[in-house]
Each structure stands twice: as structure tokens, then as C-alpha cells.
C-alpha positions as a Markdown table, in Angstrom:
| # | Residue | x | y | z |
|---|---|---|---|---|
| 1 | Met | 93.0 | 83.3 | 114.2 |
| 2 | Asp | 92.2 | 85.2 | 117.3 |
| 3 | Ala | 92.7 | 88.9 | 117.7 |
| 4 | Thr | 95.0 | 88.5 | 120.7 |
| 5 | Thr | 97.5 | 86.2 | 119.1 |
| 6 | Ala | 100.1 | 85.8 | 116.4 |
| 7 | Pro | 102.2 | 89.0 | 116.4 |
| 8 | His | 104.9 | 86.7 | 114.9 |
| 9 | Arg | 102.9 | 86.3 | 111.7 |
| 10 | Ile | 103.5 | 88.7 | 108.8 |
| 11 | Pro | 100.8 | 91.4 | 109.0 |
| 12 | Pro | 98.6 | 92.0 | 106.0 |
| 13 | Glu | 99.8 | 94.5 | 103.4 |
| 14 | Met | 98.2 | 97.9 | 104.2 |
| 15 | Pro | 98.9 | 101.5 | 103.1 |
| 16 | Gln | 101.3 | 103.5 | 105.2 |
| 17 | Tyr | 100.5 | 106.7 | 106.9 |
| 18 | Gly | 100.2 | 109.6 | 104.6 |
| 19 | Glu | 103.1 | 112.0 | 104.4 |
| 20 | Ala | 101.4 | 114.8 | 102.6 |
| 21 | Asn | 99.9 | 117.5 | 104.6 |
| 22 | His | 97.6 | 120.4 | 103.8 |
| 23 | Val | 98.6 | 123.9 | 104.8 |
| 24 | Phe | 95.3 | 124.4 | 106.6 |
| 25 | Glu | 95.9 | 121.4 | 108.8 |
| 26 | Leu | 99.4 | 122.6 | 109.5 |
| 27 | Met | 98.1 | 125.9 | 110.7 |
| 28 | Gln | 95.4 | 124.3 | 112.7 |
| 29 | Asn | 98.0 | 122.1 | 114.4 |
| 30 | Met | 100.2 | 125.1 | 115.1 |
| 31 | Leu | 97.4 | 127.0 | 116.7 |
| 32 | Glu | 96.6 | 123.9 | 118.9 |
| 33 | Gln | 100.2 | 123.9 | 120.1 |
| 34 | Leu | 100.1 | 127.6 | 120.8 |
| 35 | Leu | 97.0 | 127.2 | 122.9 |
| 36 | Ile | 98.5 | 124.2 | 124.8 |
| 37 | His | 102.0 | 125.6 | 125.5 |
| 38 | Gln | 101.2 | 129.4 | 125.5 |
| 39 | Pro | 104.8 | 130.4 | 124.9 |
| 40 | Lys | 106.0 | 133.9 | 126.0 |
| 41 | Asp | 107.5 | 134.5 | 122.6 |
| 42 | Pro | 105.3 | 132.8 | 120.0 |
| 43 | Ile | 107.4 | 133.6 | 116.9 |
| 44 | Pro | 110.4 | 131.4 | 117.8 |
| 45 | Phe | 108.0 | 128.7 | 119.0 |
| 46 | Met | 106.2 | 128.7 | 115.6 |
| 47 | Ile | 109.5 | 128.6 | 113.7 |
| 48 | Glu | 110.6 | 125.6 | 115.7 |
| 49 | His | 107.3 | 123.9 | 115.1 |
| 50 | Leu | 107.6 | 124.4 | 111.3 |
| 51 | Gln | 111.1 | 123.1 | 111.3 |
| 52 | Arg | 110.0 | 119.9 | 113.0 |
| 53 | Asp | 107.7 | 119.2 | 110.1 |
| 54 | Asn | 106.0 | 116.3 | 112.0 |
| 55 | Asp | 102.3 | 117.3 | 112.1 |
| 56 | Cys | 101.3 | 114.3 | 110.0 |
| 57 | Val | 103.3 | 111.6 | 111.7 |
| 58 | Pro | 101.3 | 108.9 | 113.5 |
| 59 | Lys | 100.1 | 109.8 | 116.9 |
| 60 | Ile | 97.9 | 107.0 | 118.0 |
| 61 | Val | 96.5 | 105.5 | 121.2 |
| 62 | Ile | 95.2 | 101.9 | 121.2 |
| 63 | Leu | 93.1 | 100.9 | 124.2 |
| 64 | Gly | 91.2 | 97.8 | 125.1 |
| 65 | Pro | 90.5 | 95.2 | 127.8 |
| 66 | Pro | 92.8 | 92.3 | 128.6 |
| 67 | Ala | 92.9 | 89.7 | 125.8 |
| 68 | Ser | 91.3 | 92.1 | 123.3 |
| 69 | Gly | 94.5 | 92.0 | 121.1 |
| 70 | Lys | 95.6 | 95.6 | 121.5 |
| 71 | Thr | 99.3 | 94.7 | 121.7 |
| 72 | Thr | 99.1 | 92.6 | 118.6 |
| 73 | Ile | 97.3 | 95.3 | 116.6 |
| 74 | Ala | 99.7 | 97.9 | 118.0 |
| 75 | Met | 102.7 | 95.9 | 116.9 |
| 76 | Trp | 101.4 | 95.3 | 113.4 |
| 77 | Leu | 100.4 | 98.9 | 113.0 |
| 78 | Gly | 103.8 | 100.1 | 114.3 |
| 79 | Lys | 105.5 | 97.9 | 111.7 |
| 80 | His | 103.3 | 99.2 | 108.8 |
| 81 | Leu | 103.5 | 102.8 | 109.8 |
| 82 | Asn | 107.3 | 102.6 | 110.6 |
| 83 | Thr | 106.6 | 104.3 | 113.9 |
| 84 | Asn | 107.5 | 103.8 | 117.5 |
| 85 | Leu | 105.5 | 101.4 | 119.7 |
| 86 | Leu | 105.4 | 102.7 | 123.3 |
| 87 | Ser | 104.2 | 100.7 | 126.3 |
| 88 | Val | 104.7 | 101.0 | 130.0 |
| 89 | Gly | 107.0 | 98.0 | 129.8 |
| 90 | Asn | 109.4 | 99.4 | 127.2 |
| 91 | Leu | 109.3 | 102.9 | 128.8 |
| 92 | Met | 110.5 | 101.4 | 132.1 |
| 93 | Ala | 113.1 | 99.3 | 130.2 |
| 94 | Lys | 114.8 | 102.3 | 128.6 |
| 95 | Glu | 118.5 | 102.4 | 129.3 |
| 96 | Tyr | 120.6 | 105.4 | 130.4 |
| 97 | Ser | 117.5 | 107.1 | 131.8 |
| 98 | Pro | 117.4 | 108.1 | 135.5 |
| 99 | Leu | 113.6 | 108.3 | 135.2 |
| 100 | Ala | 113.4 | 104.8 | 133.9 |
| 101 | Ala | 115.7 | 103.5 | 136.6 |
| 102 | Asp | 113.5 | 105.2 | 139.2 |
| 103 | Ala | 110.4 | 103.7 | 137.6 |
| 104 | Arg | 111.9 | 100.2 | 137.7 |
| 105 | Arg | 112.8 | 100.5 | 141.3 |
| 106 | His | 109.4 | 101.7 | 142.2 |
| 107 | Tyr | 107.7 | 99.0 | 140.2 |
| 108 | Gln | 109.7 | 96.2 | 141.8 |
| 109 | Lys | 108.7 | 97.4 | 145.2 |
| 110 | Phe | 105.0 | 98.3 | 144.7 |
| 111 | Gln | 104.1 | 96.6 | 141.4 |
| 112 | Thr | 102.7 | 99.9 | 140.1 |
| 113 | Leu | 103.8 | 103.4 | 139.1 |
| 114 | Pro | 102.7 | 106.8 | 140.3 |
| 115 | Asn | 100.9 | 108.7 | 137.5 |
| 116 | Met | 103.3 | 111.6 | 137.6 |
| 117 | Leu | 106.4 | 109.4 | 137.2 |
| 118 | Leu | 104.8 | 107.5 | 134.3 |
| 119 | Val | 103.7 | 110.6 | 132.5 |
| 120 | Arg | 107.2 | 112.2 | 132.9 |
| 121 | Leu | 108.7 | 109.0 | 131.6 |
| 122 | Leu | 106.4 | 109.2 | 128.5 |
| 123 | Gln | 107.1 | 112.9 | 128.0 |
| 124 | Glu | 110.9 | 112.2 | 128.1 |
| 125 | Arg | 110.5 | 109.5 | 125.4 |
| 126 | Leu | 108.3 | 111.5 | 123.1 |
| 127 | Arg | 110.9 | 114.3 | 123.1 |
| 128 | Glu | 113.5 | 112.0 | 121.5 |
| 129 | Glu | 114.3 | 112.4 | 117.8 |
| 130 | Asp | 112.8 | 109.2 | 116.5 |
| 131 | Cys | 109.4 | 109.9 | 118.1 |
| 132 | Val | 109.5 | 113.5 | 116.8 |
| 133 | Arg | 110.4 | 112.4 | 113.3 |
| 134 | Arg | 108.4 | 109.1 | 113.0 |
| 135 | Gly | 105.6 | 109.5 | 115.5 |
| 136 | Trp | 104.3 | 107.0 | 118.1 |
| 137 | Ile | 101.7 | 104.5 | 119.1 |
| 138 | Leu | 100.7 | 104.2 | 122.8 |
| 139 | Asp | 99.8 | 100.6 | 123.7 |
| 140 | Gly | 97.2 | 100.6 | 126.5 |
| 141 | Phe | 97.9 | 104.1 | 127.8 |
| 142 | Pro | 96.3 | 106.2 | 129.3 |
| 143 | Glu | 94.5 | 103.7 | 131.6 |
| 144 | Thr | 92.6 | 106.3 | 133.7 |
| 145 | Arg | 91.0 | 109.7 | 133.3 |
| 146 | Glu | 93.7 | 111.2 | 135.6 |
| 147 | Gln | 96.4 | 110.0 | 133.2 |
| 148 | Ala | 94.5 | 111.2 | 130.2 |
| 149 | Leu | 94.1 | 114.7 | 131.6 |
| 150 | Met | 97.8 | 114.8 | 132.6 |
| 151 | Val | 99.1 | 114.0 | 129.1 |
| 152 | Gln | 96.7 | 116.5 | 127.6 |
| 153 | Thr | 97.9 | 119.2 | 129.9 |
| 154 | Leu | 101.5 | 118.5 | 128.7 |
| 155 | Gly | 100.4 | 118.8 | 125.1 |
| 156 | Ile | 100.6 | 115.1 | 124.3 |
| 157 | Cys | 97.6 | 114.9 | 121.9 |
| 158 | Pro | 96.9 | 111.8 | 119.8 |
| 159 | Arg | 95.3 | 112.2 | 116.4 |
| 160 | His | 93.5 | 108.9 | 116.7 |
| 161 | Val | 92.3 | 106.8 | 119.6 |
| 162 | Ile | 91.3 | 103.2 | 118.8 |
| 163 | Val | 89.3 | 101.2 | 121.4 |
| 164 | Leu | 88.9 | 97.5 | 121.0 |
| 165 | Ser | 85.8 | 95.9 | 122.4 |
| 166 | Ala | 84.6 | 92.4 | 123.0 |
| 167 | Pro | 82.3 | 90.5 | 125.4 |
| 168 | Asp | 83.9 | 89.6 | 128.8 |
| 169 | Thr | 83.1 | 85.9 | 128.3 |
| 170 | Val | 85.1 | 85.9 | 125.0 |
| 171 | Leu | 88.0 | 87.7 | 126.6 |
| 172 | Ile | 88.2 | 85.4 | 129.6 |
| 173 | Glu | 88.2 | 82.4 | 127.2 |
| 174 | Arg | 90.9 | 83.9 | 125.1 |
| 175 | Asn | 93.1 | 84.7 | 128.1 |
| 176 | Leu | 93.0 | 81.2 | 129.4 |
| 177 | Gly | 94.4 | 79.8 | 126.2 |
| 178 | Lys | 97.4 | 82.2 | 126.0 |
| 179 | Arg | 100.9 | 80.7 | 125.8 |
| 180 | Ile | 104.3 | 82.5 | 125.5 |
| 181 | Asp | 107.5 | 81.4 | 123.9 |
| 182 | Pro | 110.2 | 82.4 | 126.5 |
| 183 | Gln | 112.9 | 82.6 | 123.8 |
| 184 | Thr | 111.2 | 85.0 | 121.4 |
| 185 | Gly | 108.4 | 86.5 | 123.5 |
| 186 | Glu | 105.9 | 85.6 | 120.8 |
| 187 | Ile | 102.3 | 84.9 | 121.9 |
| 188 | Tyr | 100.4 | 81.8 | 120.9 |
| 189 | His | 97.0 | 80.3 | 121.7 |
| 190 | Thr | 96.0 | 76.8 | 122.4 |
| 191 | Thr | 92.9 | 77.1 | 120.2 |
| 192 | Phe | 93.4 | 79.8 | 117.7 |
| 193 | Asp | 97.2 | 79.8 | 117.0 |
| 194 | Trp | 99.0 | 76.7 | 118.1 |
| 195 | Pro | 102.5 | 76.4 | 116.6 |
| 196 | Ser | 103.2 | 73.6 | 114.1 |
| 197 | Ser | 106.7 | 73.1 | 115.4 |
| 198 | Ser | 107.0 | 70.5 | 118.2 |
| 199 | Glu | 110.1 | 72.2 | 119.5 |
| 200 | Ile | 108.2 | 75.5 | 120.0 |
| 201 | Gln | 105.2 | 73.7 | 121.5 |
| 202 | Asn | 107.4 | 72.0 | 124.1 |
| 203 | Arg | 108.9 | 75.3 | 125.4 |
| 204 | Leu | 105.7 | 77.3 | 125.6 |
| 205 | Ile | 104.8 | 78.5 | 129.1 |
| 206 | Val | 101.6 | 79.8 | 130.7 |
| 207 | Pro | 101.9 | 83.5 | 131.5 |
| 208 | Thr | 101.0 | 84.8 | 134.9 |
| 209 | Gly | 97.8 | 86.6 | 135.6 |
| 210 | Ile | 95.6 | 84.8 | 133.1 |
| 211 | Ser | 93.3 | 82.7 | 135.4 |
| 212 | Glu | 89.6 | 83.3 | 135.2 |
| 213 | Ala | 89.4 | 85.1 | 138.5 |
| 214 | Glu | 92.4 | 87.4 | 137.7 |
| 215 | Thr | 91.1 | 88.2 | 134.3 |
| 216 | Ala | 87.6 | 89.0 | 135.7 |
| 217 | Arg | 89.2 | 91.3 | 138.2 |
| 218 | Lys | 91.2 | 93.1 | 135.5 |
| 219 | Leu | 88.2 | 93.4 | 133.3 |
| 220 | Leu | 86.2 | 95.0 | 136.1 |
| 221 | Glu | 88.9 | 97.5 | 136.7 |
| 222 | Tyr | 89.2 | 98.3 | 133.0 |
| 223 | His | 85.4 | 98.9 | 132.6 |
| 224 | Arg | 85.4 | 101.1 | 135.6 |
| 225 | Asn | 88.2 | 103.3 | 134.2 |
| 226 | Ile | 87.5 | 103.3 | 130.4 |
| 227 | Val | 84.1 | 105.0 | 130.7 |
| 228 | Arg | 85.9 | 108.0 | 132.3 |
| 229 | Val | 88.8 | 108.0 | 129.7 |
| 230 | Leu | 86.7 | 108.0 | 126.5 |
| 231 | Pro | 85.1 | 111.5 | 127.1 |
| 232 | Ser | 88.6 | 112.9 | 126.8 |
| 233 | Tyr | 88.7 | 112.0 | 123.1 |
| 234 | Pro | 85.2 | 112.8 | 121.7 |
| 235 | Arg | 86.1 | 113.6 | 118.1 |
| 236 | Ile | 89.0 | 111.2 | 117.5 |
| 237 | Leu | 87.6 | 108.0 | 119.0 |
| 238 | Lys | 86.9 | 104.9 | 117.0 |
| 239 | Val | 85.5 | 101.7 | 118.6 |
| 240 | Ile | 86.3 | 98.5 | 116.8 |
| 241 | Pro | 84.7 | 95.0 | 117.7 |
| 242 | Ala | 87.6 | 92.8 | 118.6 |
| 243 | Asp | 85.6 | 89.6 | 118.6 |
| 244 | Gln | 86.8 | 88.7 | 115.1 |
| 245 | Pro | 90.0 | 87.4 | 113.5 |
| 246 | Cys | 93.1 | 89.6 | 114.0 |
| 247 | Val | 93.5 | 90.4 | 110.3 |
| 248 | Asp | 89.9 | 91.7 | 110.1 |
| 249 | Val | 90.5 | 93.9 | 113.2 |
| 250 | Phe | 93.7 | 95.2 | 111.6 |
| 251 | Cys | 92.0 | 96.0 | 108.3 |
| 252 | Gln | 89.4 | 98.1 | 110.1 |
| 253 | Val | 92.1 | 100.0 | 112.0 |
| 254 | Cys | 94.0 | 100.8 | 108.8 |
| 255 | Cys | 91.1 | 101.4 | 106.4 |
| 256 | Gly | 88.8 | 103.2 | 108.7 |
| 257 | Gln | 88.9 | 106.6 | 110.3 |
| 258 | Leu | 92.5 | 106.2 | 111.5 |
| 259 | Leu | 95.3 | 107.4 | 109.4 |
| 260 | Lys | 93.8 | 110.8 | 108.8 |
| 261 | Glu | 90.9 | 112.9 | 110.0 |
| 262 | Ala | 87.5 | 111.8 | 108.7 |
| 263 | Val | 86.5 | 112.8 | 105.1 |
| 264 | Ala | 84.0 | 115.6 | 104.9 |
| 265 | Asp | 80.9 | 113.6 | 104.3 |
| 266 | Lys | 81.7 | 111.0 | 107.1 |
| 267 | Ser | 80.5 | 108.2 | 104.8 |
| 268 | Lys | 81.7 | 104.6 | 105.5 |
| 269 | Tyr | 83.2 | 104.4 | 102.0 |
| 270 | Gly | 84.8 | 107.8 | 102.4 |
| 271 | Glu | 86.5 | 106.6 | 105.5 |
| 272 | Met | 87.8 | 103.5 | 103.7 |
| 273 | Ile | 89.2 | 105.4 | 100.7 |
| 274 | Trp | 90.7 | 108.4 | 102.4 |
| 275 | Pro | 94.0 | 106.7 | 103.7 |
| 276 | Phe | 94.8 | 105.6 | 100.1 |
| 277 | Leu | 94.1 | 109.0 | 98.7 |
| 278 | Glu | 96.2 | 110.7 | 101.3 |
| 279 | Lys | 99.2 | 108.5 | 100.3 |
| 280 | Glu | 98.3 | 108.8 | 96.7 |
| 281 | Ile | 98.6 | 105.1 | 96.0 |
| 282 | Ala | 96.2 | 103.0 | 94.0 |
| 283 | Val | 92.8 | 102.5 | 95.7 |
| 284 | Pro | 91.7 | 98.9 | 95.5 |
| 285 | Asp | 89.2 | 98.5 | 92.7 |
| 286 | Asn | 86.5 | 96.9 | 94.9 |
| 287 | Ile | 86.5 | 99.9 | 97.2 |
| 288 | Ile | 86.6 | 102.6 | 94.5 |
| 289 | Leu | 83.8 | 100.9 | 92.6 |
| 290 | Lys | 81.6 | 100.9 | 95.7 |
| 291 | Val | 82.2 | 104.6 | 96.1 |
| 292 | Leu | 81.6 | 105.2 | 92.5 |
| 293 | Arg | 78.3 | 103.3 | 92.5 |
| 294 | Gln | 77.1 | 105.1 | 95.6 |
| 295 | Arg | 77.7 | 108.5 | 94.0 |
| 296 | Leu | 76.5 | 107.8 | 90.4 |
| 297 | Asp | 73.3 | 106.3 | 91.7 |
| 298 | Gln | 72.3 | 109.6 | 93.4 |
| 299 | Gln | 69.5 | 111.6 | 91.9 |
| 300 | Asp | 71.6 | 114.5 | 90.7 |
| 301 | Cys | 73.9 | 112.2 | 88.7 |
| 302 | Ile | 70.9 | 110.4 | 87.2 |
| 303 | Glu | 69.2 | 113.6 | 86.2 |
| 304 | Arg | 72.2 | 115.8 | 85.2 |
| 305 | Gly | 74.9 | 113.3 | 84.3 |
| 306 | Trp | 78.5 | 113.1 | 85.6 |
| 307 | Val | 82.1 | 113.7 | 84.6 |
| 308 | Leu | 84.9 | 111.4 | 85.9 |
| 309 | His | 88.4 | 112.7 | 86.1 |
| 310 | Gly | 91.3 | 110.2 | 86.1 |
| 311 | Phe | 89.1 | 107.2 | 86.3 |
| 312 | Pro | 89.2 | 104.4 | 85.0 |
| 313 | Arg | 93.0 | 104.1 | 85.4 |
| 314 | Asp | 93.4 | 100.8 | 83.6 |
| 315 | Leu | 91.5 | 98.3 | 81.5 |
| 316 | Asp | 90.3 | 96.2 | 84.5 |
| 317 | Gln | 88.6 | 99.2 | 86.0 |
| 318 | Ala | 87.1 | 100.1 | 82.6 |
| 319 | His | 85.6 | 96.6 | 82.3 |
| 320 | Leu | 84.2 | 96.8 | 85.8 |
| 321 | Met | 82.5 | 100.1 | 85.1 |
| 322 | Asp | 81.1 | 98.7 | 81.9 |
| 323 | Ser | 79.8 | 95.6 | 83.6 |
| 324 | Leu | 78.0 | 97.7 | 86.2 |
| 325 | Gly | 76.2 | 99.7 | 83.5 |
| 326 | Tyr | 78.1 | 103.0 | 83.8 |
| 327 | Lys | 79.0 | 103.7 | 80.2 |
| 328 | Pro | 80.4 | 107.2 | 79.4 |
| 329 | Asn | 79.1 | 108.8 | 76.2 |
| 330 | Arg | 82.1 | 111.0 | 75.9 |
| 331 | Val | 85.7 | 110.1 | 76.6 |
| 332 | Phe | 88.7 | 112.5 | 76.2 |
| 333 | Phe | 92.4 | 111.7 | 76.4 |
| 334 | Leu | 94.7 | 114.6 | 77.0 |
| 335 | Asn | 98.3 | 114.1 | 75.7 |
| 336 | Val | 101.1 | 116.1 | 77.2 |
| 337 | Pro | 104.8 | 115.6 | 76.3 |
| 338 | Phe | 106.9 | 114.1 | 79.1 |
| 339 | Asp | 109.2 | 117.1 | 79.2 |
| 340 | Ser | 106.2 | 119.5 | 79.7 |
| 341 | Val | 104.9 | 117.3 | 82.5 |
| 342 | Ile | 108.3 | 117.5 | 84.3 |
| 343 | Glu | 108.4 | 121.2 | 83.8 |
| 344 | Arg | 104.9 | 121.8 | 85.1 |
| 345 | Leu | 105.2 | 119.7 | 88.2 |
| 346 | Thr | 108.8 | 119.8 | 89.4 |
| 347 | Leu | 108.8 | 123.6 | 89.6 |
| 348 | Arg | 105.7 | 123.8 | 91.8 |
| 349 | Arg | 106.3 | 125.3 | 95.3 |
| 350 | Thr | 104.2 | 126.2 | 98.3 |
| 351 | Asp | 104.8 | 129.0 | 100.9 |
| 352 | Pro | 104.5 | 127.3 | 104.3 |
| 353 | Ile | 103.6 | 130.6 | 106.0 |
| 354 | Thr | 100.7 | 131.9 | 103.7 |
| 355 | Gly | 99.8 | 128.7 | 101.9 |
| 356 | Glu | 100.2 | 130.5 | 98.6 |
| 357 | Arg | 101.2 | 128.3 | 95.7 |
| 358 | Tyr | 103.8 | 129.3 | 93.1 |
| 359 | His | 105.5 | 128.0 | 90.0 |
| 360 | Leu | 109.1 | 129.0 | 89.5 |
| 361 | Met | 108.6 | 129.6 | 85.8 |
| 362 | Tyr | 104.9 | 130.6 | 85.3 |
| 363 | Lys | 104.2 | 132.2 | 88.7 |
| 364 | Pro | 107.4 | 133.0 | 90.5 |
| 365 | Pro | 107.3 | 134.5 | 94.0 |
| 366 | Pro | 107.3 | 138.3 | 94.2 |
| 367 | Thr | 110.3 | 138.6 | 96.6 |
| 368 | Met | 113.5 | 136.8 | 97.4 |
| 369 | Glu | 112.4 | 136.4 | 101.0 |
| 370 | Ile | 109.4 | 134.4 | 99.9 |
| 371 | Gln | 111.4 | 132.4 | 97.5 |
| 372 | Ala | 113.9 | 131.4 | 100.2 |
| 373 | Arg | 111.2 | 129.7 | 102.3 |
| 374 | Leu | 109.3 | 127.9 | 99.5 |
| 375 | Leu | 108.9 | 124.2 | 99.9 |
| 376 | Gln | 108.5 | 121.4 | 97.3 |
| 377 | Asn | 106.0 | 118.6 | 97.9 |
| 378 | Pro | 107.8 | 115.2 | 97.8 |
| 379 | Lys | 105.3 | 114.0 | 95.2 |
| 380 | Asp | 106.6 | 116.6 | 92.8 |
| 381 | Ser | 110.1 | 115.2 | 92.7 |
| 382 | Glu | 111.2 | 114.1 | 89.2 |
| 383 | Glu | 111.6 | 110.5 | 90.4 |
| 384 | Gln | 108.0 | 110.3 | 91.6 |
| 385 | Ile | 106.7 | 111.9 | 88.5 |
| 386 | Lys | 108.6 | 109.4 | 86.2 |
| 387 | Leu | 107.1 | 106.5 | 88.1 |
| 388 | Lys | 103.5 | 107.8 | 87.7 |
| 389 | Met | 104.1 | 108.6 | 84.0 |
| 390 | Asp | 105.5 | 105.1 | 83.4 |
| 391 | Leu | 102.3 | 103.6 | 84.9 |
| 392 | Phe | 100.1 | 106.0 | 82.9 |
| 393 | Tyr | 101.8 | 105.1 | 79.6 |
| 394 | Arg | 101.5 | 101.4 | 80.3 |
| 395 | Asn | 97.7 | 101.6 | 80.8 |
| 396 | Ser | 96.7 | 104.4 | 78.3 |
| 397 | Ala | 97.1 | 102.3 | 75.1 |
| 398 | Glu | 94.7 | 99.6 | 76.3 |
| 399 | Leu | 92.2 | 102.3 | 77.5 |
| 400 | Glu | 92.3 | 104.1 | 74.2 |
| 401 | Glu | 91.6 | 100.8 | 72.4 |
| 402 | Phe | 88.7 | 100.0 | 74.8 |
| 403 | Tyr | 87.1 | 103.4 | 74.3 |
| 404 | Gly | 87.3 | 103.3 | 70.5 |
| 405 | Gln | 85.2 | 106.5 | 70.1 |
| 406 | Ala | 87.4 | 108.5 | 72.4 |
| 407 | Ile | 88.8 | 111.9 | 71.4 |
| 408 | Thr | 92.5 | 112.6 | 71.9 |
| 409 | Leu | 93.6 | 116.2 | 72.5 |
| 410 | Asn | 96.8 | 118.1 | 72.9 |
| 411 | Gly | 96.9 | 119.1 | 76.5 |
| 412 | Asp | 100.1 | 121.1 | 76.2 |
| 413 | Gln | 98.2 | 124.3 | 75.6 |
| 414 | Asp | 96.6 | 127.0 | 77.8 |
| 415 | Pro | 93.5 | 125.8 | 79.6 |
| 416 | Tyr | 91.1 | 127.9 | 77.6 |
| 417 | Thr | 92.2 | 126.4 | 74.3 |
| 418 | Val | 92.0 | 122.9 | 75.7 |
| 419 | Phe | 88.5 | 123.7 | 77.0 |
| 420 | Glu | 87.4 | 124.9 | 73.6 |
| 421 | Tyr | 88.7 | 121.7 | 71.9 |
| 422 | Ile | 86.8 | 119.6 | 74.4 |
| 423 | Glu | 83.7 | 121.7 | 73.9 |
| 424 | Ser | 84.0 | 121.2 | 70.1 |
| 425 | Gly | 84.3 | 117.5 | 70.6 |
| 426 | Ile | 80.8 | 117.3 | 72.1 |
| 427 | Ile | 78.9 | 117.5 | 68.8 |
| 428 | Asn | 75.6 | 116.2 | 69.9 |
| 429 | Pro | 73.7 | 117.5 | 73.0 |
| 430 | Leu | 74.2 | 115.3 | 76.0 |
| 431 | Pro | 71.1 | 113.4 | 77.2 |
| 432 | Lys | 69.2 | 115.2 | 80.0 |
| 433 | Lys | 67.8 | 112.1 | 81.5 |
| 434 | Val | 68.6 | 108.4 | 81.4 |
| 435 | Pro | 65.8 | 106.6 | 79.4 |
């Protein structure tokens, strides 16, 4: 299947954009907005920024030449991230907007829009509640450096810019085979994605502007502009080859350096695993085992050993580790009563101003003012904790049976006592080197 086709198909299952956010990143984003907008009174501005609580919503730009598949990828991504897909077309089609009406009239007359009108139209849309709350994906915009500088000046700053790339010969061939269903708007292709239904086949039409000469002209214009757009996004830019199946392109978009900033070491496996960790959902075994092997094969782990925390999570992962030759010589299980887990986690709070962490029972805030502004992470809700505990209990029995020599400890004690019990469980000296 081609990267430019089949938005009507069900996209592959991928993780959604992470909702959790670090206090440091929140402060960094706030400082960025202060520098962009330079408000006369920064305190109300910062309060409003905190109340929005939208620093980690998707803010993505997807660029690419004609027939590269950017609209398909943007549609799939918008569905999986539950965010708003914005294009020049749907911005102009907006109802009850004088700006959109002006844009339609201008486009009907000149077949183009002035940059200022287009950017104002985008700014109006991004101020609406759904974009503030759920973020946005820009499909094919900005097209020129002038547009990029204008949106940056207005404080419209994407977190990720994806650029699809493919040889011009491939793109021209793709474009020539495009067909559109006039009833649904779905895109098909004569070679890569021909519908099985004869009824759909008979009503497909050839879209305008896809001839070889017209496509070549659009490609020339794209190449002339894109080289001036890319320097505007030096640290958030990711180029993905589009000369591959659509699903493969989509997986690279979702599992790469897209949904959050790059992990500290910038490794390719770190980029793959980070979106899953941010969402705190299970990382696929094949990915995490690759990461594990890369780390445990490094010289310091070979010479000084290693400690794994929270892995393996289930029997399958334990068997995979064992088959790869990574056999722990000490395994400890910490048991904590369910009520204690609930008490420890549901009472955790964070001060959004200072970043200080508190516990309403063990480390309460010093003043009522601080207590009034404390926030609870959604992952610490009782419902989320019960789901995680249920998963843990289902897997722990099999793991304890697999690691027959494991030591089980009571984890419902102060950390120093637990540490002493673990220390006493290591009867023989650990090996200094692997034979």
C-alpha cells in the first residue's frame, strides 16, 4: 500500500500522545511564552497559562511534497492522538467566521491567499477551545519561510515538525494513479489501493492537477520553498522517507522522536521507547528487549553487573531474557498490601509553582496556601492504581514460580529496613566479572 493512499483504512494501533508532564518542561514552556508575548503584567499571564494546562497537547506540523502522503499520515495521526487536523482547506471552510468568508472570496478570485490573511485565519482557529484543549496538527503549512516566520512571531510554535521525503520520479508516478471517491472524499490508487467494490470503482474520478507536467511544477515550487522553511525548526525537525508503505511511515512517525522531546541519549532505541514510557503503557517486548540488550552488553554492565527494576513484568519477558542469556543471580519480590499502595499513591501531590512534591499524610504542605494549589497526577487516581495492581497480581504468581530461588520481602516498611533485608538476602558475594 502506498503512503499517499487509503485514509479510509483503519490506522494501525499506536500509543496516544502522553498526558503526563514534568514540572521542568512546564516551566520551560511558560518561559518560552513569556519571551514570545512579553506581557506587560506577567503574573496574570502566567496564571492563565497554568490554568490552560495544555503544554503537552499535540502541536505538530507535517510537511512534504505532492503525493508524499502527508494528508493521509496527518489524518491517521489526528485520529490516534484525538487532536484537531488543520489544513488550508478546512480553515477556509469554517462557518460563521468573517475571516473564513473573506478567505473564500479571495481564493475564488485569485486561487491563492495572502500570507497575512491565512495566518490570521490559523490564529483564530488555534484560539478556539478544542485546539487549546486537544492540540493540533497542521497539514502542509507553513509552505514558505515567510509563513513560518509569521506564525513564530505570533507564538504559534509546534513541538514536532515531520517532513516526508521521496524521489520526484516516485511522487510523479504516485500522483498519476490517484483517484477520488466523490461521495466520501476517500483517496484510492490504481496500483496500490484499488477498491474491491465495483460500485466504488465505477464512481471514482481523476482529481485535477495530477498530470505529470503539473506535478513536476508543484514539486519544483516545493523544493524551492522547503529549503528555506526547514532552518526555522532546527531542533524539532524529523525527516522520514515516504517511499515505503503507509503503515511503515506512520509507525516511524509515532514511534520516533515525535510525541515528546528526544530522550537524553538520543539513541534510536530511546526514541522508540520514549512515547510508550511517557504514556506509561506497556512497551512492546521486542523493543524493550533490544534496549535491554544494548545496555547490558556495555562494558560497565559486563564488568560491574546490573540491577533491573520492574522488569521482567510477565512470564513471556522472563523467558525472553533467559533465552538471550541474561540470567539474574538475585531476584527480590516486594509485597505491599493493597490498602498501603492506595494510601501511598493516591495522597501524592505536586506544587505546580515550585515543583515540590508532597504527601498529604507523610509530608503535608507547610501552609494552607500551598495546599490549595496542589495538583494530583491523573495516574495516581484510585481507578488507575487498581488497574495496575490487578495486572501486577495476575503476572506475579507466574514470575515467582519461574524464579524459584527468589526472595520475597515485606515492602510495607520504612526504606532503610527494606534495604537491610535485601542486603541480608545477598549471602554470597556477587561475581565481579562474567566468566
